[in-house]
Every structure is written in structure tokens, then in C-alpha cells.
XYZ file of C-alpha atoms in Angstrom:
93
model
C -5.311 -9.908 -18.665
C -5.990 -13.258 -16.981
C -2.396 -14.377 -17.500
C -1.078 -11.050 -16.209
C -3.283 -11.387 -13.144
C -1.956 -14.907 -12.631
C 1.602 -13.570 -12.948
C 0.881 -10.844 -10.394
C -0.738 -13.339 -8.009
C 2.254 -15.671 -8.312
C 4.713 -12.818 -7.768
C 2.774 -11.637 -4.711
C 2.548 -15.185 -3.356
C 6.308 -15.625 -3.779
C 7.043 -12.412 -1.891
C 4.564 -13.269 0.867
C 6.098 -16.732 1.253
C 9.540 -15.158 1.639
C 8.196 -12.702 4.243
C 6.537 -15.532 6.174
C 9.727 -17.571 6.061
C 11.699 -14.614 7.367
C 9.189 -14.100 10.173
C 9.423 -17.793 11.039
C 13.074 -17.048 11.742
C 11.887 -15.455 14.964
C 10.807 -18.906 16.146
C 14.403 -20.109 15.867
C 15.629 -17.662 18.507
C 16.314 -19.987 21.455
C 16.023 -17.446 24.267
C 12.308 -16.748 24.842
C 13.010 -13.257 26.186
C 15.079 -12.305 23.157
C 12.508 -13.953 20.867
C 9.643 -11.969 22.438
C 11.575 -8.698 22.291
C 12.624 -9.319 18.677
C 9.023 -10.113 17.694
C 7.901 -6.923 19.417
C 10.468 -4.895 17.498
C 9.291 -6.432 14.219
C 5.694 -5.558 15.084
C 6.685 -2.004 15.955
C 8.528 -1.549 12.639
C 5.909 -3.296 10.477
C 3.987 -0.136 9.442
C 7.112 1.087 7.642
C 7.075 -2.059 5.511
C 3.496 -1.348 4.477
C 4.668 2.104 3.400
C 7.419 0.505 1.319
C 4.888 -1.657 -0.551
C 2.751 1.431 -1.236
C 5.801 3.294 -2.577
C 6.665 0.392 -4.880
C 3.085 0.351 -6.197
C 3.160 4.133 -6.692
C 6.440 3.901 -8.625
C 4.982 1.178 -10.842
C 1.894 3.276 -11.619
C 4.156 6.257 -12.358
C 6.169 4.101 -14.751
C 2.972 3.066 -16.551
C 1.805 6.686 -16.741
C 5.157 7.963 -18.030
C 5.047 5.127 -20.546
C 1.942 6.651 -22.090
C -0.952 4.916 -20.339
C -3.828 7.063 -19.117
C -5.476 6.448 -15.764
C -8.454 4.452 -17.070
C -5.972 2.107 -18.799
C -3.793 1.888 -15.696
C -6.815 1.207 -13.508
C -7.956 -1.594 -15.784
C -4.443 -3.056 -15.960
C -3.978 -3.148 -12.194
C -7.529 -4.169 -11.319
C -8.987 -0.930 -10.021
C -10.758 2.141 -11.369
C -9.234 5.253 -12.916
C -9.726 7.455 -9.854
C -7.953 4.991 -7.581
C -5.145 4.622 -10.135
C -4.771 8.425 -10.061
C -4.778 8.474 -6.233
C -2.092 5.768 -6.178
C -0.024 7.825 -8.634
C -0.408 10.904 -6.421
C 0.527 8.922 -3.302
C -2.917 9.300 -1.781
C -3.832 5.627 -1.723
């Protein structure tokens, strides 16, 4: 499991680095007014991106469950407990 955790950490770090790089693109907007407005729009839309990450996690847990894993196994595999794994699967967490 340690290697899998390391793989997950690396994958998450790679995605976060790409997100940060994309956000840094705001700094390249030369007009300060446009830059401020664009940053504000990104901030306003950001909650939807959190929802997207939750949906991706839910789909992954569903894939594990359909593949034959029970919720205690899923919880252990993803670093949580069985009840949280179930709540993720149901879209409640």
C-alpha cells in the first residue's frame, strides 16, 4: 500500500502543479483591471471545480465497488474507513 500511496501522492502533486501553473497564467495578463476581473471570475467558479474532484473520486470508488471490492476494502485502499467509503460512493462526502 505504501507504493500505491506514493503513486497517489505523486499523481495529486502533478495535478496540483498543473493547476497552480494555470492560475499563474493570471499574472501574465498585462492589464491590471482585466487581471483582477479574471481572477475574480476564477474565484467565483472555483467551487464547481471542487465538485468535479468529488465526482471523479466518487466514480473511482464506484469502479472499485463494481469491481468486487466491499466498502471496508475500499476504505483501506483509499485511506479512510468503510463508512466514509460508502458515503463517497453515495455522493454524500
